mmCIF file of C-alpha atoms in Angstrom:
data_model
loop_
_atom_site.group_PDB
_atom_site.id
_atom_site.type_symbol
_atom_site.label_atom_id
_atom_site.label_comp_id
_atom_site.label_asym_id
_atom_site.label_seq_id
_atom_site.Cartn_x
_atom_site.Cartn_y
_atom_site.Cartn_z
ATOM 1 C CA MET L 2 -0.392 -0.448 0.404
ATOM 2 C CA TRP L 3 2.982 2.365 -0.335
ATOM 3 C CA ASN L 4 2.328 3.464 -3.711
ATOM 4 C CA VAL L 5 -1.294 4.564 -2.381
ATOM 5 C CA LEU L 6 0.272 6.517 0.498
ATOM 6 C CA LEU L 7 2.716 8.270 -1.849
ATOM 7 C CA SER L 8 -0.404 8.762 -4.210
ATOM 8 C CA PHE L 9 -1.584 10.774 -1.602
ATOM 9 C CA SER L 10 1.216 13.810 -2.338
ATOM 10 C CA GLY L 11 -0.079 13.900 -5.680
ATOM 11 C CA LEU L 12 -3.473 14.254 -5.051
ATOM 12 C CA VAL L 13 -3.254 17.092 -2.277
ATOM 13 C CA ALA L 14 -1.374 18.815 -4.295
ATOM 14 C CA LEU L 15 -4.352 18.559 -7.234
ATOM 15 C CA ILE L 16 -7.250 19.956 -5.003
ATOM 16 C CA GLN L 17 -4.247 22.981 -4.106
ATOM 17 C CA LEU L 18 -4.426 23.781 -8.003
ATOM 18 C CA LEU L 19 -8.507 23.086 -8.478
ATOM 19 C CA PHE L 20 -8.992 25.422 -5.448
ATOM 20 C CA LEU L 21 -5.717 27.795 -6.710
ATOM 21 C CA PRO L 22 -7.937 30.030 -8.379
ATOM 22 C CA PHE L 23 -10.773 31.547 -6.593
ATOM 23 C CA PHE L 24 -7.349 32.894 -3.872
ATOM 24 C CA PRO L 25 -6.242 36.012 -4.111
ATOM 25 C CA GLU L 26 -2.825 36.845 -5.638
ATOM 26 C CA SER L 27 -0.847 37.867 -2.359
ATOM 27 C CA PRO L 28 -0.946 41.120 -1.524
ATOM 28 C CA PRO L 29 3.200 41.852 -0.661
ATOM 29 C CA TYR L 30 3.530 40.328 -4.417
ATOM 30 C CA LEU L 31 0.857 42.306 -5.372
ATOM 31 C CA LEU L 32 2.332 46.042 -3.868
ATOM 32 C CA LEU L 33 5.983 45.114 -3.971
ATOM 33 C CA GLN L 34 6.412 43.115 -7.897
ATOM 34 C CA LYS L 35 3.705 44.437 -9.596
ATOM 35 C CA GLU L 36 2.797 47.844 -7.822
ATOM 36 C CA ASP L 37 -1.282 47.920 -7.352
ATOM 37 C CA LYS L 38 -2.029 48.997 -4.566
ATOM 38 C CA ALA L 39 -5.477 48.987 -5.273
ATOM 39 C CA GLY L 40 -4.913 45.394 -6.068
ATOM 40 C CA CYS L 41 -3.087 44.506 -2.942
ATOM 41 C CA LEU L 42 -6.009 46.239 -0.504
ATOM 42 C CA LYS L 43 -8.594 44.413 -2.466
ATOM 43 C CA ALA L 44 -6.617 40.919 -1.871
ATOM 44 C CA MET L 45 -6.912 42.289 2.240
ATOM 45 C CA LYS L 46 -10.249 42.542 2.238
ATOM 46 C CA GLN L 47 -10.693 39.212 0.616
ATOM 47 C CA LEU L 48 -8.187 37.399 3.091
ATOM 48 C CA TRP L 49 -9.284 38.632 6.161
ATOM 49 C CA GLY L 50 -12.660 40.625 5.383
ATOM 50 C CA GLU L 51 -13.843 43.435 6.548
ATOM 51 C CA GLY L 52 -11.584 45.926 8.788
ATOM 52 C CA ASN L 53 -8.794 48.733 8.953
ATOM 53 C CA TYR L 54 -5.470 47.809 6.782
ATOM 54 C CA HIS L 55 -3.640 50.331 7.118
ATOM 55 C CA THR L 56 -1.015 49.447 9.576
ATOM 56 C CA GLU L 57 -0.597 46.319 7.769
ATOM 57 C CA PHE L 58 -0.373 48.362 4.612
ATOM 58 C CA ASP L 59 2.044 51.426 5.426
ATOM 59 C CA ASP L 60 4.683 48.345 6.681
ATOM 60 C CA LEU L 61 4.389 46.921 3.001
ATOM 61 C CA MET L 62 4.779 50.452 1.451
ATOM 62 C CA LYS L 63 8.102 50.901 3.861
ATOM 63 C CA GLU L 64 9.444 47.402 2.716
ATOM 64 C CA LYS L 65 8.732 48.993 -0.798
ATOM 65 C CA ALA L 66 10.695 52.045 -0.237
ATOM 66 C CA ILE L 67 13.716 49.860 1.235
ATOM 67 C CA THR L 68 13.920 47.300 -1.498
ATOM 68 C CA LYS L 69 12.957 50.308 -4.144
ATOM 69 C CA GLY L 70 16.708 50.091 -5.547
ATOM 70 C CA THR L 71 16.686 46.322 -5.709
ATOM 71 C CA LYS L 72 16.606 44.609 -8.611
ATOM 72 C CA ILE L 73 14.355 41.159 -8.398
ATOM 73 C CA MET L 74 16.875 38.463 -9.874
ATOM 74 C CA ASN L 75 15.408 35.338 -12.044
ATOM 75 C CA VAL L 76 17.224 32.021 -11.201
ATOM 76 C CA LEU L 77 19.912 32.160 -13.631
ATOM 77 C CA GLU L 78 21.147 35.896 -12.498
ATOM 78 C CA VAL L 79 20.877 34.482 -9.119
ATOM 79 C CA LEU L 80 23.422 31.824 -10.904
ATOM 80 C CA ARG L 81 25.556 33.898 -12.094
ATOM 81 C CA GLU L 82 25.858 36.703 -9.055
ATOM 82 C CA ARG L 83 29.025 35.043 -7.473
ATOM 83 C CA SER L 84 28.255 36.854 -4.025
ATOM 84 C CA VAL L 85 25.871 34.386 -3.742
ATOM 85 C CA TYR L 86 28.502 31.564 -3.785
ATOM 86 C CA PRO L 87 28.658 30.206 -0.642
ATOM 87 C CA GLN L 88 25.828 30.493 -0.250
ATOM 88 C CA LEU L 89 24.375 28.292 -2.743
ATOM 89 C CA CYS L 90 27.642 26.066 -2.232
ATOM 90 C CA THR L 91 26.932 24.724 1.032
ATOM 91 C CA MET L 92 22.606 25.036 0.054
ATOM 92 C CA LEU L 93 23.631 22.170 -2.335
ATOM 93 C CA LEU L 94 25.946 20.351 0.176
ATOM 94 C CA LEU L 95 23.281 20.111 2.504
ATOM 95 C CA LEU L 96 21.167 18.772 0.205
ATOM 96 C CA LEU L 97 23.500 16.250 -1.342
ATOM 97 C CA SER L 98 24.399 14.838 2.270
ATOM 98 C CA LEU L 99 20.856 14.416 3.432
ATOM 99 C CA GLN L 100 20.105 12.552 0.365
ATOM 100 C CA LEU L 101 22.940 9.759 0.955
ATOM 101 C CA CYS L 102 23.564 10.145 4.753
ATOM 102 C CA GLY L 103 21.363 7.550 6.825
ATOM 103 C CA LEU L 104 21.821 5.141 3.366
ATOM 104 C CA LYS L 105 24.940 3.539 4.951
ATOM 105 C CA ILE L 106 23.807 4.224 8.845
ATOM 106 C CA PHE L 107 21.105 1.736 8.140
ATOM 107 C CA CYS L 108 22.626 -1.375 6.550
ATOM 108 C CA THR L 109 25.502 -0.733 9.167
ATOM 109 C CA ALA L 110 22.350 -1.210 12.113
ATOM 110 C CA ASN L 111 21.928 -5.016 9.889
ATOM 111 C CA LEU L 112 18.079 -3.825 9.957
ATOM 112 C CA GLN L 113 15.646 -6.001 9.386
ATOM 113 C CA GLU L 114 13.823 -5.894 5.803
ATOM 114 C CA SER L 115 10.158 -5.540 7.658
ATOM 115 C CA ILE L 116 11.436 -2.944 9.844
ATOM 116 C CA ILE L 117 12.639 -0.209 6.805
ATOM 117 C CA PRO L 118 9.137 0.621 6.207
ATOM 118 C CA TYR L 119 8.764 2.097 9.905
ATOM 119 C CA VAL L 120 12.474 3.700 9.344
ATOM 120 C CA SER L 121 11.450 5.626 6.878
ATOM 121 C CA LEU L 122 7.336 5.916 9.040
ATOM 122 C CA GLY L 123 10.159 7.528 11.025
ATOM 123 C CA VAL L 124 11.911 9.656 9.097
ATOM 124 C CA SER L 125 9.027 11.430 7.945
ATOM 125 C CA ILE L 126 7.012 11.687 11.128
ATOM 126 C CA SER L 127 10.888 13.442 12.439
ATOM 127 C CA GLU L 128 10.643 15.479 9.136
ATOM 128 C CA LEU L 129 6.603 16.513 10.631
ATOM 129 C CA ILE L 130 7.874 17.266 14.079
ATOM 130 C CA SER L 131 10.750 19.231 12.600
ATOM 131 C CA ILE L 132 8.178 21.799 11.301
ATOM 132 C CA ILE L 133 5.664 21.808 13.594
ATOM 133 C CA PHE L 134 8.521 22.211 16.359
ATOM 134 C CA CYS L 135 10.281 24.987 14.515
ATOM 135 C CA SER L 136 6.638 26.796 13.008
ATOM 136 C CA SER L 137 5.841 27.271 16.888
ATOM 137 C CA ILE L 138 9.272 28.611 17.925
ATOM 138 C CA ILE L 139 10.452 30.702 15.245
ATOM 139 C CA ASP L 140 8.762 33.770 16.005
ATOM 140 C CA ARG L 141 10.109 33.792 19.684
ATOM 141 C CA PHE L 142 13.443 33.141 19.024
ATOM 142 C CA GLY L 143 14.587 34.346 14.955
ATOM 143 C CA ARG L 144 15.902 32.899 12.022
ATOM 144 C CA ARG L 145 19.436 33.767 12.961
ATOM 145 C CA THR L 146 19.391 31.991 16.270
ATOM 146 C CA LEU L 147 17.108 28.793 15.082
ATOM 147 C CA LEU L 148 20.291 28.663 11.695
ATOM 148 C CA CYS L 149 22.661 28.857 14.067
ATOM 149 C CA GLY L 150 21.624 26.644 16.796
ATOM 150 C CA GLY L 151 20.475 23.876 13.820
ATOM 151 C CA TYR L 152 23.913 24.005 12.200
ATOM 152 C CA LEU L 153 25.385 23.223 15.857
ATOM 153 C CA LEU L 154 23.254 20.750 16.771
ATOM 154 C CA MET L 155 23.831 19.813 12.962
ATOM 155 C CA ALA L 156 27.555 19.031 13.547
ATOM 156 C CA LEU L 157 27.354 18.069 17.529
ATOM 157 C CA ILE L 158 25.185 15.048 15.456
ATOM 158 C CA LEU L 159 27.242 14.019 13.028
ATOM 159 C CA VAL L 160 30.421 13.697 15.272
ATOM 160 C CA LEU L 161 28.559 11.121 17.589
ATOM 161 C CA LEU L 162 26.973 9.841 14.305
ATOM 162 C CA GLU L 163 31.134 9.530 13.567
ATOM 163 C CA THR L 164 31.886 8.063 16.282
ATOM 164 C CA SER L 165 29.025 5.816 16.347
ATOM 165 C CA LEU L 166 29.761 4.673 13.507
ATOM 166 C CA LEU L 167 33.698 3.786 14.328
ATOM 167 C CA LEU L 168 32.597 2.086 17.323
ATOM 168 C CA SER L 169 29.688 -0.090 16.414
ATOM 169 C CA ASP L 170 31.995 -3.006 15.227
ATOM 170 C CA GLN L 171 33.145 -3.072 19.305
ATOM 171 C CA PHE L 172 29.270 -2.326 20.661
ATOM 172 C CA LEU L 173 26.439 -3.794 18.123
ATOM 173 C CA TRP L 174 24.789 -1.109 20.418
ATOM 174 C CA LEU L 175 26.151 1.654 18.404
ATOM 175 C CA ARG L 176 24.093 0.564 15.429
ATOM 176 C CA TYR L 177 21.020 0.910 17.098
ATOM 177 C CA CYS L 178 22.721 5.250 18.055
ATOM 178 C CA SER L 179 23.258 5.474 14.997
ATOM 179 C CA VAL L 180 19.609 4.804 13.558
ATOM 180 C CA ILE L 181 18.420 8.064 15.928
ATOM 181 C CA LEU L 182 21.608 9.610 15.585
ATOM 182 C CA ILE L 183 19.994 10.537 11.637
ATOM 183 C CA PHE L 184 16.748 11.031 12.906
ATOM 184 C CA LEU L 185 17.713 13.388 15.026
ATOM 185 C CA PHE L 186 19.661 15.115 13.049
ATOM 186 C CA ILE L 187 16.112 15.391 10.629
ATOM 187 C CA ILE L 188 14.929 17.028 13.373
ATOM 188 C CA ALA L 189 17.884 19.889 13.548
ATOM 189 C CA TYR L 190 17.778 20.313 10.366
ATOM 190 C CA GLY L 191 13.860 20.958 9.651
ATOM 191 C CA ILE L 192 14.013 23.161 13.359
ATOM 192 C CA GLY L 193 17.938 24.572 11.789
ATOM 193 C CA PRO L 194 18.671 25.296 8.372
#
């Protein structure tokens, strides 16, 4: 039944696609990029109902004034911009390492084939927990704190993971600690970066 479970995300995407035309454009998009003040106010009214949106509108106008000289770049322009190479390389390395990080550990742990679907489910639950937790604390701590803390926590987990992999031949229980550390790594990644 895994194929049914995986197709569920496609069903949700289809439902979103069907209902998307009935929703207004984002007010910041209308004001900042399309420069449509009337459309922005209309979208605010449609999204939030009747009310006074002068405070939100004034905030958007301040943001527009700040970003007035900033050029909006497309993907190719961003890739050509040398000043963002360190950030792009960091993101690329993180994404590539996340794709490969669990394979060796799950093989090293000698998990039974019947347990592997539950491990996959555990990975998904770990991602869900991290998303819920991050969305509830991001306003309290801020993005910068979560990013720095997430990277530090990920580095600590990777050190512990490497240690457990090196010692897993001597202590068999460390193989299962490696699997747990993978889950913690995913949670730290979801909360921070």
